[in-house]
CSV table of N, CA and C in Angstrom, one decimal:
chain,number,residue,atom,x,y,z
X,1,MET,N,47.4,34.7,8.6
X,1,MET,CA,46.1,34.1,9.0
X,1,MET,C,46.2,33.4,10.2
X,2,ALA,N,45.4,33.7,11.2
X,2,ALA,CA,45.5,33.1,12.5
X,2,ALA,C,44.7,31.8,12.5
X,3,LEU,N,45.2,30.8,13.2
X,3,LEU,CA,44.6,29.5,13.4
X,3,LEU,C,43.4,29.6,14.5
X,4,PRO,N,42.4,28.9,14.3
X,4,PRO,CA,41.3,29.0,15.3
X,4,PRO,C,41.8,28.4,16.6
X,5,SER,N,41.3,28.9,17.7
X,5,SER,CA,41.7,28.4,19.0
X,5,SER,C,41.1,27.0,19.3
X,6,ALA,N,41.7,26.3,20.2
X,6,ALA,CA,41.3,25.0,20.5
X,6,ALA,C,39.8,24.9,21.0
X,7,TRP,N,39.4,26.0,21.8
X,7,TRP,CA,38.0,26.0,22.3
X,7,TRP,C,37.0,26.2,21.2
X,8,SER,N,37.4,27.0,20.2
X,8,SER,CA,36.3,27.2,19.1
X,8,SER,C,36.3,25.9,18.2
X,9,VAL,N,37.3,25.2,18.1
X,9,VAL,CA,37.3,23.9,17.4
X,9,VAL,C,36.5,22.9,18.2
X,10,LEU,N,36.7,22.9,19.5
X,10,LEU,CA,35.9,21.9,20.2
X,10,LEU,C,34.4,22.3,20.3
X,11,HIS,N,34.1,23.5,20.3
X,11,HIS,CA,32.7,23.9,20.2
X,11,HIS,C,32.0,23.6,19.0
X,12,VAL,N,32.7,23.4,17.9
X,12,VAL,CA,32.1,22.9,16.7
X,12,VAL,C,32.2,21.4,16.5
X,13,ALA,N,33.4,20.8,17.0
X,13,ALA,CA,33.6,19.3,16.8
X,13,ALA,C,32.7,18.5,17.7
X,14,ILE,N,32.5,18.9,18.9
X,14,ILE,CA,31.6,18.0,19.8
X,14,ILE,C,30.2,17.9,19.3
X,15,PRO,N,29.5,19.0,18.9
X,15,PRO,CA,28.2,18.7,18.4
X,15,PRO,C,28.1,17.9,17.1
X,16,VAL,N,29.1,18.1,16.2
X,16,VAL,CA,29.2,17.4,15.0
X,16,VAL,C,29.4,15.9,15.2
X,17,LEU,N,30.4,15.6,16.1
X,17,LEU,CA,30.6,14.2,16.5
X,17,LEU,C,29.4,13.6,17.2
X,18,SER,N,28.7,14.3,18.0
X,18,SER,CA,27.5,13.8,18.6
X,18,SER,C,26.4,13.5,17.6
X,19,VAL,N,26.2,14.3,16.7
X,19,VAL,CA,25.2,14.1,15.7
X,19,VAL,C,25.6,12.8,14.8
X,20,VAL,N,26.9,12.7,14.5
X,20,VAL,CA,27.4,11.5,13.7
X,20,VAL,C,27.1,10.2,14.5
X,21,ALA,N,27.4,10.3,15.8
X,21,ALA,CA,27.3,9.1,16.7
X,21,ALA,C,25.8,8.7,16.8
X,22,LEU,N,25.0,9.7,16.9
X,22,LEU,CA,23.5,9.4,17.0
X,22,LEU,C,23.0,8.8,15.7
X,23,LEU,N,23.4,9.4,14.6
X,23,LEU,CA,23.0,8.9,13.3
X,23,LEU,C,23.5,7.5,13.1
X,24,SER,N,24.7,7.2,13.5
X,24,SER,CA,25.2,5.8,13.3
X,24,SER,C,24.5,4.8,14.2
X,25,VAL,N,24.2,5.2,15.4
X,25,VAL,CA,23.4,4.3,16.3
X,25,VAL,C,22.0,4.1,15.7
X,26,SER,N,21.3,5.1,15.2
X,26,SER,CA,20.0,4.9,14.8
X,26,SER,C,20.0,4.1,13.5
X,27,LEU,N,20.9,4.2,12.7
X,27,LEU,CA,21.1,3.5,11.4
X,27,LEU,C,21.4,2.0,11.7
X,28,ALA,N,22.2,1.8,12.8
X,28,ALA,CA,22.5,0.4,13.2
X,28,ALA,C,21.3,-0.3,13.8
X,29,GLY,N,20.5,0.5,14.5
X,29,GLY,CA,19.2,-0.1,15.1
X,29,GLY,C,18.1,-0.3,14.0
X,30,ALA,N,18.2,0.5,12.9
X,30,ALA,CA,17.1,0.3,11.9
X,30,ALA,C,17.4,-0.9,11.0
X,31,SER,N,18.6,-1.4,11.0
X,31,SER,CA,18.9,-2.5,10.2
X,31,SER,C,18.4,-3.8,10.8
X,32,GLN,N,18.1,-3.8,12.2
X,32,GLN,CA,17.7,-5.0,12.8
X,32,GLN,C,16.3,-5.4,12.5
X,33,ASP,N,16.0,-6.7,12.3
X,33,ASP,CA,14.6,-7.1,12.0
X,33,ASP,C,13.8,-7.0,13.3
X,34,SER,N,12.6,-6.5,13.1
X,34,SER,CA,11.7,-6.4,14.3
X,34,SER,C,11.0,-7.7,14.6
X,35,GLY,N,11.0,-8.7,13.6
X,35,GLY,CA,10.4,-9.9,13.9
X,35,GLY,C,9.0,-10.1,13.6
X,36,SER,N,8.2,-9.0,13.7
X,36,SER,CA,6.7,-9.2,13.4
X,36,SER,C,6.2,-8.2,12.4
X,37,VAL,N,6.9,-7.9,11.4
X,37,VAL,CA,6.5,-6.9,10.4
X,37,VAL,C,5.5,-7.5,9.5
X,38,ILE,N,4.3,-6.8,9.4
X,38,ILE,CA,3.3,-7.3,8.5
X,38,ILE,C,3.3,-6.4,7.3
X,39,PRO,N,3.3,-7.0,6.1
X,39,PRO,CA,3.4,-6.3,4.9
X,39,PRO,C,2.2,-5.3,4.8
X,40,ALA,N,2.4,-4.1,4.2
X,40,ALA,CA,1.3,-3.1,4.1
X,40,ALA,C,0.2,-3.6,3.3
X,41,GLU,N,0.3,-4.5,2.4
X,41,GLU,CA,-0.9,-5.0,1.6
X,41,GLU,C,-1.8,-5.7,2.4
X,42,SER,N,-1.3,-6.4,3.6
X,42,SER,CA,-2.3,-7.3,4.3
X,42,SER,C,-2.7,-6.6,5.5
X,43,ARG,N,-2.2,-5.3,5.8
X,43,ARG,CA,-2.8,-4.6,7.0
X,43,ARG,C,-3.9,-3.8,6.6
X,44,PRO,N,-5.0,-3.7,7.5
X,44,PRO,CA,-6.1,-2.9,7.1
X,44,PRO,C,-5.7,-1.4,7.2
X,45,CYS,N,-6.3,-0.6,6.5
X,45,CYS,CA,-6.0,0.9,6.5
X,45,CYS,C,-6.6,1.5,7.7
X,46,VAL,N,-6.2,2.7,8.0
X,46,VAL,CA,-6.6,3.5,9.2
X,46,VAL,C,-8.2,3.7,9.2
X,47,ASP,N,-8.7,3.9,8.0
X,47,ASP,CA,-10.2,4.1,7.9
X,47,ASP,C,-10.8,2.8,8.3
X,48,CYS,N,-10.3,1.7,7.9
X,48,CYS,CA,-10.9,0.4,8.3
X,48,CYS,C,-10.9,0.2,9.8
X,49,HIS,N,-9.8,0.6,10.5
X,49,HIS,CA,-9.7,0.5,11.8
X,49,HIS,C,-10.8,1.3,12.5
X,50,ALA,N,-10.9,2.6,12.0
X,50,ALA,CA,-11.8,3.6,12.6
X,50,ALA,C,-13.2,3.0,12.4
X,51,PHE,N,-13.6,2.4,11.2
X,51,PHE,CA,-14.9,1.9,10.9
X,51,PHE,C,-15.2,0.7,11.9
X,52,GLU,N,-14.2,-0.2,12.1
X,52,GLU,CA,-14.5,-1.3,13.0
X,52,GLU,C,-14.7,-0.8,14.4
X,53,PHE,N,-13.9,0.2,14.8
X,53,PHE,CA,-14.0,0.7,16.2
X,53,PHE,C,-15.4,1.3,16.4
X,54,MET,N,-15.8,2.1,15.4
X,54,MET,CA,-17.2,2.7,15.5
X,54,MET,C,-18.3,1.7,15.5
X,55,GLN,N,-18.1,0.5,14.7
X,55,GLN,CA,-19.1,-0.5,14.7
X,55,GLN,C,-19.2,-1.2,16.1
X,56,ARG,N,-18.1,-1.4,16.7
X,56,ARG,CA,-18.0,-2.0,18.1
X,56,ARG,C,-18.6,-1.1,19.1
X,57,ALA,N,-18.3,0.2,19.0
X,57,ALA,CA,-18.9,1.2,19.9
X,57,ALA,C,-20.4,1.2,19.7
X,58,LEU,N,-20.9,1.2,18.5
X,58,LEU,CA,-22.4,1.2,18.3
X,58,LEU,C,-23.0,0.0,18.8
X,59,GLN,N,-22.4,-1.1,18.7
X,59,GLN,CA,-22.9,-2.4,19.3
X,59,GLN,C,-23.0,-2.3,20.8
X,60,ASP,N,-21.9,-1.7,21.4
X,60,ASP,CA,-21.9,-1.6,22.9
X,60,ASP,C,-23.0,-0.7,23.3
X,61,LEU,N,-23.2,0.5,22.5
X,61,LEU,CA,-24.3,1.4,22.9
X,61,LEU,C,-25.7,0.7,22.8
X,62,LYS,N,-25.8,0.0,21.8
X,62,LYS,CA,-27.1,-0.8,21.6
X,62,LYS,C,-27.4,-1.7,22.8
X,63,LYS,N,-26.3,-2.5,23.2
X,63,LYS,CA,-26.5,-3.4,24.3
X,63,LYS,C,-26.8,-2.6,25.5
X,64,THR,N,-26.2,-1.5,25.8
X,64,THR,CA,-26.4,-0.7,26.9
X,64,THR,C,-27.8,-0.1,27.0
X,65,ALA,N,-28.2,0.4,25.8
X,65,ALA,CA,-29.6,0.9,25.7
X,65,ALA,C,-30.6,-0.2,26.0
X,66,TYR,N,-30.4,-1.4,25.4
X,66,TYR,CA,-31.3,-2.5,25.6
X,66,TYR,C,-31.4,-2.9,27.1
X,67,SER,N,-30.2,-2.9,27.8
X,67,SER,CA,-30.3,-3.3,29.1
X,67,SER,C,-30.9,-2.3,30.0
X,68,LEU,N,-30.8,-1.0,29.7
X,68,LEU,CA,-31.5,0.0,30.4
X,68,LEU,C,-32.9,0.0,30.2
X,69,ASP,N,-33.3,-0.4,28.9
X,69,ASP,CA,-34.8,-0.5,28.6
X,69,ASP,C,-35.4,-1.6,29.4
X,70,THR,N,-34.7,-2.8,29.5
X,70,THR,CA,-35.2,-3.9,30.2
X,70,THR,C,-35.4,-3.7,31.7
X,71,ARG,N,-34.7,-2.7,32.3
X,71,ARG,CA,-34.8,-2.5,33.7
X,71,ARG,C,-36.1,-1.8,34.0
């Protein structure tokens, strides 16, 4: 049984080591505290954000329509 050549071993080892290194760096970065994490229970949902945005947009449209009417 022939042993694999050094080049074929390097072609496999380098990508594997790269993936392991990237995973270890990302895991080390994930353990750091971001400092301003808000618990999910106290954050408004996406629908609430969209509703508030639409309310503000509607108020802006009403103000614009009123200012155009007064001209």
